[in-house]
PDB file of C-alpha atoms in Angstrom:
ATOM      1  CA  MET A   1      14.201  42.092-104.898  1.00 34.00           C
ATOM      2  CA  ARG A   2      12.276  41.830-108.183  1.00 38.00           C
ATOM      3  CA  PRO A   3      10.351  38.550-108.513  1.00 39.00           C
ATOM      4  CA  HIS A   4      11.613  36.088-111.123  1.00 40.00           C
ATOM      5  CA  LYS A   5       9.688  36.388-114.386  1.00 41.00           C
ATOM      6  CA  THR A   6       8.158  33.243-115.808  1.00 40.00           C
ATOM      7  CA  PHE A   7       6.981  32.616-119.347  1.00 40.00           C
ATOM      8  CA  THR A   8       3.795  30.594-119.417  1.00 41.00           C
ATOM      9  CA  PRO A   9       2.046  29.960-122.754  1.00 44.00           C
ATOM     10  CA  LYS A  10      -1.372  31.609-122.727  1.00 52.00           C
ATOM     11  CA  HIS A  11      -2.844  28.635-124.536  1.00 58.00           C
ATOM     12  CA  ARG A  12      -0.583  25.697-123.723  1.00 70.00           C
ATOM     13  CA  PRO A  13      -0.941  23.066-126.452  1.00 78.00           C
ATOM     14  CA  LYS A  14      -1.772  19.498-125.582  1.00 81.00           C
ATOM     15  CA  LYS A  15       1.291  17.312-125.160  1.00 84.00           C
ATOM     16  CA  ASN A  16       0.354  15.146-128.142  1.00 86.00           C
ATOM     17  CA  LEU A  17       0.885  18.224-130.337  1.00 89.00           C
ATOM     18  CA  LEU A  18       4.420  18.841-129.033  1.00 94.00           C
ATOM     19  CA  ILE A  19       7.722  17.488-130.328  1.00 94.00           C
ATOM     20  CA  GLY A  20      10.826  17.939-128.171  1.00 94.00           C
ATOM     21  CA  GLY A  21      14.490  17.914-129.137  1.00 95.00           C
ATOM     22  CA  ILE A  22      16.240  19.188-132.275  1.00 95.00           C
ATOM     23  CA  PRO A  23      16.784  15.745-133.922  1.00 96.00           C
ATOM     24  CA  ARG A  24      13.135  14.767-133.505  1.00 95.00           C
ATOM     25  CA  VAL A  25      11.928  18.143-134.832  1.00 96.00           C
ATOM     26  CA  ILE A  26      14.170  17.871-137.910  1.00 96.00           C
ATOM     27  CA  ASP A  27      13.029  14.292-138.474  1.00 96.00           C
ATOM     28  CA  ALA A  28       9.364  15.352-138.199  1.00 95.00           C
ATOM     29  CA  MET A  29       9.757  18.037-140.870  1.00 94.00           C
ATOM     30  CA  ASN A  30      11.633  15.708-143.201  1.00 95.00           C
ATOM     31  CA  ASN A  31       8.840  13.158-142.831  1.00 94.00           C
ATOM     32  CA  GLY A  32       6.078  15.572-143.810  1.00 91.00           C
ATOM     33  CA  VAL A  33       4.770  16.582-140.380  1.00 92.00           C
ATOM     34  CA  GLN A  34       3.438  20.134-140.673  1.00 91.00           C
ATOM     35  CA  LEU A  35       4.541  22.363-137.817  1.00 93.00           C
ATOM     36  CA  GLU A  36       2.898  25.531-136.542  1.00 90.00           C
ATOM     37  CA  ARG A  37       6.078  26.939-134.993  1.00 92.00           C
ATOM     38  CA  ILE A  38       9.427  25.972-133.487  1.00 95.00           C
ATOM     39  CA  PHE A  39      10.650  27.402-130.180  1.00 95.00           C
ATOM     40  CA  LEU A  40      14.434  27.301-129.828  1.00 96.00           C
ATOM     41  CA  GLN A  41      16.332  28.197-126.660  1.00 95.00           C
ATOM     42  CA  ASN A  42      18.136  31.432-127.436  1.00 93.00           C
ATOM     43  CA  ASN A  43      21.587  30.433-126.147  1.00 93.00           C
ATOM     44  CA  LEU A  44      21.876  27.274-128.245  1.00 93.00           C
ATOM     45  CA  ALA A  45      24.399  27.144-131.096  1.00 92.00           C
ATOM     46  CA  GLY A  46      26.261  24.640-133.222  1.00 93.00           C
ATOM     47  CA  ASP A  47      25.844  22.497-136.329  1.00 95.00           C
ATOM     48  CA  GLU A  48      22.626  20.886-135.105  1.00 95.00           C
ATOM     49  CA  VAL A  49      21.025  24.282-134.562  1.00 95.00           C
ATOM     50  CA  GLU A  50      22.081  25.461-138.021  1.00 96.00           C
ATOM     51  CA  GLU A  51      20.641  22.301-139.585  1.00 96.00           C
ATOM     52  CA  LEU A  52      17.356  22.911-137.772  1.00 96.00           C
ATOM     53  CA  LYS A  53      17.169  26.476-139.105  1.00 95.00           C
ATOM     54  CA  GLN A  54      17.984  25.349-142.631  1.00 96.00           C
ATOM     55  CA  VAL A  55      15.321  22.621-142.664  1.00 96.00           C
ATOM     56  CA  ALA A  56      12.795  25.021-141.090  1.00 94.00           C
ATOM     57  CA  ARG A  57      13.471  27.553-143.887  1.00 91.00           C
ATOM     58  CA  GLU A  58      12.997  24.825-146.480  1.00 90.00           C
ATOM     59  CA  PHE A  59       9.602  23.885-145.057  1.00 90.00           C
ATOM     60  CA  GLU A  60       8.657  27.509-144.221  1.00 87.00           C
ATOM     61  CA  VAL A  61       8.273  26.889-140.490  1.00 91.00           C
ATOM     62  CA  PRO A  62       8.786  29.939-138.226  1.00 90.00           C
ATOM     63  CA  VAL A  63      11.549  29.592-135.611  1.00 93.00           C
ATOM     64  CA  ASN A  64      11.283  31.694-132.459  1.00 92.00           C
ATOM     65  CA  LYS A  65      14.326  32.121-130.222  1.00 94.00           C
ATOM     66  CA  VAL A  66      13.079  32.171-126.639  1.00 94.00           C
ATOM     67  CA  PRO A  67      14.456  32.052-123.060  1.00 94.00           C
ATOM     68  CA  PHE A  68      14.842  28.754-121.225  1.00 92.00           C
ATOM     69  CA  GLU A  69      11.828  29.655-119.072  1.00 92.00           C
ATOM     70  CA  LYS A  70       9.449  29.515-122.030  1.00 92.00           C
ATOM     71  CA  ILE A  71      10.757  26.106-123.075  1.00 93.00           C
ATOM     72  CA  ARG A  72      10.409  24.837-119.508  1.00 90.00           C
ATOM     73  CA  ASN A  73       6.848  26.078-119.163  1.00 89.00           C
ATOM     74  CA  PHE A  74       5.602  23.913-121.990  1.00 90.00           C
ATOM     75  CA  ASN A  75       6.024  21.202-119.344  1.00 89.00           C
ATOM     76  CA  LEU A  76       7.432  18.644-121.787  1.00 90.00           C
ATOM     77  CA  GLU A  77       9.906  16.110-120.451  1.00 88.00           C
ATOM     78  CA  ASN A  78      13.525  16.597-121.626  1.00 87.00           C
ATOM     79  CA  PRO A  79      12.961  18.932-124.628  1.00 91.00           C
ATOM     80  CA  LYS A  80      16.689  19.811-124.751  1.00 91.00           C
ATOM     81  CA  GLY A  81      16.075  23.434-125.638  1.00 94.00           C
ATOM     82  CA  CYS A  82      13.763  22.907-128.593  1.00 96.00           C
ATOM     83  CA  ILE A  83      10.010  22.402-128.874  1.00 95.00           C
ATOM     84  CA  ALA A  84       7.865  22.288-131.994  1.00 95.00           C
ATOM     85  CA  ILE A  85       4.083  22.509-132.129  1.00 93.00           C
ATOM     86  CA  LYS A  86       2.312  20.386-134.715  1.00 92.00           C
ATOM     87  CA  ALA A  87       0.007  22.382-136.980  1.00 90.00           C
ATOM     88  CA  LYS A  88      -3.725  21.901-136.510  1.00 86.00           C
ATOM     89  CA  ILE A  89      -4.319  22.813-140.135  1.00 87.00           C
ATOM     90  CA  GLU A  90      -2.546  22.050-143.393  1.00 88.00           C
ATOM     91  CA  TYR A  91      -0.788  25.089-144.844  1.00 91.00           C
ATOM     92  CA  GLN A  92      -0.685  25.453-148.619  1.00 92.00           C
ATOM     93  CA  LYS A  93       1.538  27.404-151.005  1.00 93.00           C
ATOM     94  CA  LEU A  94      -0.010  30.641-152.245  1.00 96.00           C
ATOM     95  CA  GLN A  95       0.809  30.104-155.924  1.00 96.00           C
ATOM     96  CA  ASP A  96      -0.565  26.549-155.831  1.00 96.00           C
ATOM     97  CA  VAL A  97      -3.836  27.808-154.378  1.00 97.00           C
ATOM     98  CA  ILE A  98      -4.193  30.643-156.906  1.00 97.00           C
ATOM     99  CA  SER A  99      -3.491  28.257-159.791  1.00 97.00           C
ATOM    100  CA  PHE A 100      -6.057  25.789-158.440  1.00 97.00           C
ATOM    101  CA  ILE A 101      -8.728  28.529-158.147  1.00 97.00           C
ATOM    102  CA  VAL A 102      -8.135  29.723-161.707  1.00 97.00           C
ATOM    103  CA  GLU A 103      -8.058  26.187-163.134  1.00 97.00           C
ATOM    104  CA  LYS A 104     -11.466  25.562-161.546  1.00 96.00           C
ATOM    105  CA  GLY A 105     -12.793  28.561-163.470  1.00 96.00           C
ATOM    106  CA  GLU A 106     -13.426  30.624-160.337  1.00 96.00           C
ATOM    107  CA  VAL A 107     -12.629  34.297-159.783  1.00 97.00           C
ATOM    108  CA  PRO A 108     -10.078  34.624-156.964  1.00 98.00           C
ATOM    109  CA  LEU A 109     -11.222  36.191-153.707  1.00 98.00           C
ATOM    110  CA  LEU A 110      -8.518  36.128-151.034  1.00 98.00           C
ATOM    111  CA  LEU A 111      -8.320  37.478-147.487  1.00 98.00           C
ATOM    112  CA  LEU A 112      -5.000  38.779-146.105  1.00 97.00           C
ATOM    113  CA  LEU A 113      -4.569  39.281-142.348  1.00 95.00           C
ATOM    114  CA  ASP A 114      -2.062  41.836-141.052  1.00 94.00           C
ATOM    115  CA  GLY A 115      -1.250  42.027-137.348  1.00 90.00           C
ATOM    116  CA  ILE A 116      -4.396  40.305-136.091  1.00 90.00           C
ATOM    117  CA  THR A 117      -3.331  38.459-132.950  1.00 87.00           C
ATOM    118  CA  ASP A 118      -6.610  37.640-131.185  1.00 88.00           C
ATOM    119  CA  ILE A 119      -7.356  34.015-132.021  1.00 86.00           C
ATOM    120  CA  ARG A 120     -11.081  34.567-131.479  1.00 88.00           C
ATOM    121  CA  ASN A 121     -11.047  37.225-134.192  1.00 90.00           C
ATOM    122  CA  ILE A 122      -9.059  34.938-136.479  1.00 92.00           C
ATOM    123  CA  GLY A 123     -11.554  32.129-135.920  1.00 92.00           C
ATOM    124  CA  ALA A 124     -14.490  34.435-136.602  1.00 93.00           C
ATOM    125  CA  LEU A 125     -12.787  35.824-139.717  1.00 95.00           C
ATOM    126  CA  ALA A 126     -12.212  32.327-141.082  1.00 94.00           C
ATOM    127  CA  ARG A 127     -15.819  31.350-140.424  1.00 95.00           C
ATOM    128  CA  THR A 128     -17.167  34.405-142.255  1.00 96.00           C
ATOM    129  CA  ALA A 129     -14.650  34.063-145.072  1.00 96.00           C
ATOM    130  CA  TYR A 130     -15.623  30.459-145.730  1.00 96.00           C
ATOM    131  CA  CYS A 131     -19.339  31.295-145.686  1.00 96.00           C
ATOM    132  CA  CYS A 132     -18.887  34.213-148.117  1.00 96.00           C
ATOM    133  CA  GLY A 133     -16.881  32.346-150.734  1.00 96.00           C
ATOM    134  CA  VAL A 134     -13.312  33.367-149.926  1.00 97.00           C
ATOM    135  CA  GLN A 135     -11.062  30.667-151.358  1.00 98.00           C
ATOM    136  CA  ALA A 136      -7.986  31.300-149.210  1.00 97.00           C
ATOM    137  CA  ILE A 137      -6.699  33.162-146.169  1.00 97.00           C
ATOM    138  CA  VAL A 138      -3.129  34.468-146.323  1.00 97.00           C
ATOM    139  CA  ILE A 139      -1.146  35.043-143.119  1.00 94.00           C
ATOM    140  CA  PRO A 140       2.488  36.013-142.449  1.00 92.00           C
ATOM    141  CA  GLU A 141       4.871  33.904-140.366  1.00 86.00           C
ATOM    142  CA  LYS A 142       5.046  36.586-137.675  1.00 82.00           C
ATOM    143  CA  GLY A 143       2.605  39.095-136.238  1.00 78.00           C
ATOM    144  CA  VAL A 144      -0.548  36.992-136.480  1.00 82.00           C
ATOM    145  CA  GLY A 145      -2.067  34.804-133.767  1.00 77.00           C
ATOM    146  CA  ALA A 146      -1.352  31.080-133.889  1.00 76.00           C
ATOM    147  CA  LEU A 147      -3.912  28.941-135.699  1.00 82.00           C
ATOM    148  CA  ASN A 148      -4.162  26.565-132.771  1.00 78.00           C
ATOM    149  CA  GLU A 149      -6.930  24.422-131.314  1.00 80.00           C
ATOM    150  CA  ASP A 150      -8.747  27.450-129.904  1.00 81.00           C
ATOM    151  CA  ALA A 151      -8.678  29.264-133.250  1.00 84.00           C
ATOM    152  CA  VAL A 152      -9.998  26.165-135.044  1.00 85.00           C
ATOM    153  CA  ALA A 153     -12.754  25.774-132.451  1.00 85.00           C
ATOM    154  CA  THR A 154     -13.739  29.459-132.699  1.00 86.00           C
ATOM    155  CA  SER A 155     -13.937  29.109-136.481  1.00 88.00           C
ATOM    156  CA  ALA A 156     -16.405  26.217-136.049  1.00 88.00           C
ATOM    157  CA  GLY A 157     -14.049  24.123-138.171  1.00 86.00           C
ATOM    158  CA  ALA A 158     -13.822  26.633-141.039  1.00 91.00           C
ATOM    159  CA  LEU A 159     -10.029  26.817-140.691  1.00 91.00           C
ATOM    160  CA  GLU A 160      -9.916  23.139-141.619  1.00 89.00           C
ATOM    161  CA  LYS A 161     -12.094  23.690-144.707  1.00 92.00           C
ATOM    162  CA  ILE A 162     -10.661  26.861-146.248  1.00 95.00           C
ATOM    163  CA  ALA A 163      -7.167  27.038-147.779  1.00 95.00           C
ATOM    164  CA  VAL A 164      -4.665  28.795-145.511  1.00 95.00           C
ATOM    165  CA  CYS A 165      -1.383  30.077-146.947  1.00 95.00           C
ATOM    166  CA  ARG A 166       1.411  30.999-144.554  1.00 92.00           C
ATOM    167  CA  VAL A 167       3.953  33.297-146.228  1.00 92.00           C
ATOM    168  CA  LYS A 168       7.284  34.787-145.188  1.00 89.00           C
ATOM    169  CA  ASN A 169       5.720  38.251-145.217  1.00 92.00           C
ATOM    170  CA  LEU A 170       2.735  39.994-146.775  1.00 96.00           C
ATOM    171  CA  HIS A 171       4.891  42.283-148.916  1.00 96.00           C
ATOM    172  CA  THR A 172       6.156  39.418-151.076  1.00 96.00           C
ATOM    173  CA  ALA A 173       2.700  37.813-150.982  1.00 97.00           C
ATOM    174  CA  ILE A 174       1.155  40.967-152.484  1.00 97.00           C
ATOM    175  CA  GLU A 175       3.817  40.984-155.202  1.00 97.00           C
ATOM    176  CA  GLU A 176       2.964  37.365-156.020  1.00 97.00           C
ATOM    177  CA  ILE A 177      -0.757  38.155-156.009  1.00 98.00           C
ATOM    178  CA  HIS A 178      -0.191  41.076-158.399  1.00 98.00           C
ATOM    179  CA  LEU A 179       1.834  38.854-160.750  1.00 98.00           C
ATOM    180  CA  ASN A 180      -1.274  36.675-161.025  1.00 98.00           C
ATOM    181  CA  GLY A 181      -3.403  39.634-162.143  1.00 97.00           C
ATOM    182  CA  ILE A 182      -5.212  39.951-158.819  1.00 98.00           C
ATOM    183  CA  LYS A 183      -5.842  43.386-157.324  1.00 98.00           C
ATOM    184  CA  VAL A 184      -5.352  44.088-153.620  1.00 98.00           C
ATOM    185  CA  PHE A 185      -7.906  46.214-151.776  1.00 98.00           C
ATOM    186  CA  ALA A 186      -7.270  47.683-148.328  1.00 95.00           C
ATOM    187  CA  SER A 187      -9.920  48.247-145.695  1.00 90.00           C
ATOM    188  CA  GLU A 188      -9.015  51.608-144.172  1.00 87.00           C
ATOM    189  CA  MET A 189     -11.348  53.881-142.180  1.00 83.00           C
ATOM    190  CA  THR A 190      -9.765  57.070-143.624  1.00 84.00           C
ATOM    191  CA  ALA A 191     -10.275  56.039-147.271  1.00 88.00           C
ATOM    192  CA  GLU A 192     -12.475  58.146-149.561  1.00 91.00           C
ATOM    193  CA  GLU A 193     -14.351  55.373-151.403  1.00 94.00           C
ATOM    194  CA  ASN A 194     -17.093  53.385-149.722  1.00 95.00           C
ATOM    195  CA  VAL A 195     -17.121  49.602-149.665  1.00 96.00           C
ATOM    196  CA  PHE A 196     -20.285  49.625-151.826  1.00 94.00           C
ATOM    197  CA  ASP A 197     -18.414  51.462-154.606  1.00 94.00           C
ATOM    198  CA  MET A 198     -15.733  48.799-154.955  1.00 96.00           C
ATOM    199  CA  ASN A 199     -15.753  46.218-157.726  1.00 96.00           C
ATOM    200  CA  PHE A 200     -15.391  42.897-155.931  1.00 97.00           C
ATOM    201  CA  LYS A 201     -16.468  40.961-159.019  1.00 97.00           C
ATOM    202  CA  GLU A 202     -12.937  41.124-160.428  1.00 97.00           C
ATOM    203  CA  PRO A 203     -10.075  38.960-159.091  1.00 98.00           C
ATOM    204  CA  CYS A 204      -9.153  40.571-155.782  1.00 98.00           C
ATOM    205  CA  ALA A 205      -7.610  40.157-152.368  1.00 98.00           C
ATOM    206  CA  ILE A 206      -8.821  42.086-149.326  1.00 97.00           C
ATOM    207  CA  ILE A 207      -6.349  42.984-146.600  1.00 96.00           C
ATOM    208  CA  MET A 208      -7.554  43.579-143.050  1.00 94.00           C
ATOM    209  CA  GLY A 209      -5.395  45.155-140.342  1.00 89.00           C
ATOM    210  CA  SER A 210      -5.576  45.063-136.568  1.00 84.00           C
ATOM    211  CA  GLU A 211      -8.041  47.301-134.763  1.00 77.00           C
ATOM    212  CA  ASP A 212      -5.337  49.257-132.906  1.00 78.00           C
ATOM    213  CA  GLN A 213      -2.634  49.581-135.584  1.00 81.00           C
ATOM    214  CA  GLY A 214      -4.502  49.148-138.869  1.00 83.00           C
ATOM    215  CA  ILE A 215      -2.618  48.061-141.979  1.00 90.00           C
ATOM    216  CA  GLN A 216       1.138  48.652-142.098  1.00 91.00           C
ATOM    217  CA  SER A 217       1.889  51.765-144.136  1.00 91.00           C
ATOM    218  CA  SER A 218       4.397  49.853-146.276  1.00 94.00           C
ATOM    219  CA  LEU A 219       1.658  47.337-147.173  1.00 94.00           C
ATOM    220  CA  TYR A 220      -0.910  50.068-147.716  1.00 92.00           C
ATOM    221  CA  LYS A 221       1.304  51.597-150.424  1.00 94.00           C
ATOM    222  CA  LEU A 222       1.290  48.296-152.330  1.00 96.00           C
ATOM    223  CA  CYS A 223      -2.510  48.113-152.486  1.00 96.00           C
ATOM    224  CA  ASP A 224      -4.404  49.038-155.642  1.00 97.00           C
ATOM    225  CA  LYS A 225      -7.338  50.722-153.900  1.00 96.00           C
ATOM    226  CA  SER A 226      -8.627  51.425-150.410  1.00 95.00           C
ATOM    227  CA  PHE A 227     -12.158  51.727-149.084  1.00 95.00           C
ATOM    228  CA  LYS A 228     -14.042  52.432-145.901  1.00 92.00           C
ATOM    229  CA  ILE A 229     -17.227  51.165-144.306  1.00 92.00           C
ATOM    230  CA  PRO A 230     -19.497  54.227-143.942  1.00 90.00           C
ATOM    231  CA  MET A 231     -21.002  54.752-140.481  1.00 87.00           C
ATOM    232  CA  GLN A 232     -23.758  57.023-139.249  1.00 84.00           C
ATOM    233  CA  THR A 233     -21.822  58.002-136.135  1.00 81.00           C
ATOM    234  CA  ASP A 234     -18.223  59.073-135.593  1.00 76.00           C
ATOM    235  CA  PHE A 235     -17.442  56.026-133.466  1.00 73.00           C
ATOM    236  CA  GLU A 236     -13.753  55.138-133.777  1.00 68.00           C
ATOM    237  CA  SER A 237     -13.878  51.732-135.449  1.00 72.00           C
ATOM    238  CA  LEU A 238     -15.561  48.364-135.856  1.00 82.00           C
ATOM    239  CA  ASN A 239     -14.342  45.045-134.555  1.00 89.00           C
ATOM    240  CA  VAL A 240     -12.178  43.543-137.321  1.00 91.00           C
ATOM    241  CA  SER A 241     -14.204  40.360-137.665  1.00 92.00           C
ATOM    242  CA  VAL A 242     -17.462  42.363-137.826  1.00 93.00           C
ATOM    243  CA  ALA A 243     -15.964  44.709-140.433  1.00 93.00           C
ATOM    244  CA  ALA A 244     -14.759  41.743-142.484  1.00 94.00           C
ATOM    245  CA  GLY A 245     -18.256  40.275-142.355  1.00 95.00           C
ATOM    246  CA  MET A 246     -19.729  43.446-143.855  1.00 96.00           C
ATOM    247  CA  ILE A 247     -17.057  43.614-146.570  1.00 96.00           C
ATOM    248  CA  LEU A 248     -17.194  39.954-147.545  1.00 97.00           C
ATOM    249  CA  TYR A 249     -20.989  39.955-147.618  1.00 97.00           C
ATOM    250  CA  GLU A 250     -20.846  42.864-150.080  1.00 97.00           C
ATOM    251  CA  ALA A 251     -18.332  40.933-152.186  1.00 97.00           C
ATOM    252  CA  MET A 252     -20.545  37.831-152.130  1.00 97.00           C
ATOM    253  CA  LYS A 253     -23.629  39.863-153.032  1.00 96.00           C
ATOM    254  CA  GLN A 254     -21.901  41.456-156.042  1.00 96.00           C
ATOM    255  CA  ARG A 255     -20.641  38.103-157.277  1.00 95.00           C
ATOM    256  CA  MET A 256     -24.024  36.417-156.853  1.00 93.00           C
ATOM    257  CA  LEU A 257     -25.757  39.196-158.781  1.00 88.00           C
ATOM    258  CA  ASN A 258     -23.111  38.913-161.482  1.00 78.00           C
ATOM    259  CA  ALA A 259     -23.454  35.126-161.809  1.00 71.00           C
TER     260      ALA A 259
END
């Protein structure tokens, strides 16, 4: 007989960050509590569930339908099939952030993350981005690791200092970025141009993909230019946070020399 499968969160949040029950989760959103994510038992239905989904869409909070076992393993008393995790950081709207950057007289430099799930990499990326003058990090609702306590700790607090924009998906985010006159550059190891040949002095956003999958092909087609980091050996690839450090340092250097 096959053993029963359990669903235990890899990084179980502290109980003071959890909200249980659909009415309490809806009330929290309506009262301005920012949520990282909502977990909803997958066999629940009815008007209350539909209201939860509608309010979550309004406040751009991801809703994950999950088995009862995952809800149970958060170890929260009487969650009634729904658990929300309070956000450790304050998410901001992409257009608001771009407008704020421009109004300050700064040249936009954004970092987009595609498919990066390791929270240690996300923390390291945020730390480097903040140090190199990136004004905002843009992440999609799905496919990126949660910006939880561990991610904040790994970033040495940078995730609480830099603007973070959570968007429905990166495709629409790139369209919005383009409408603001900002170019999107893709880091891709098969590109022809080197990172040193790019013009990072102009308004730009840099998209980084996961080490195993890279950038989604559909996103890659939306980018204005792509570049690679030249290497002396034919080693397969660099760690994404290390690669981002090299790229963002080059961007910072160009902007400092241009100041």
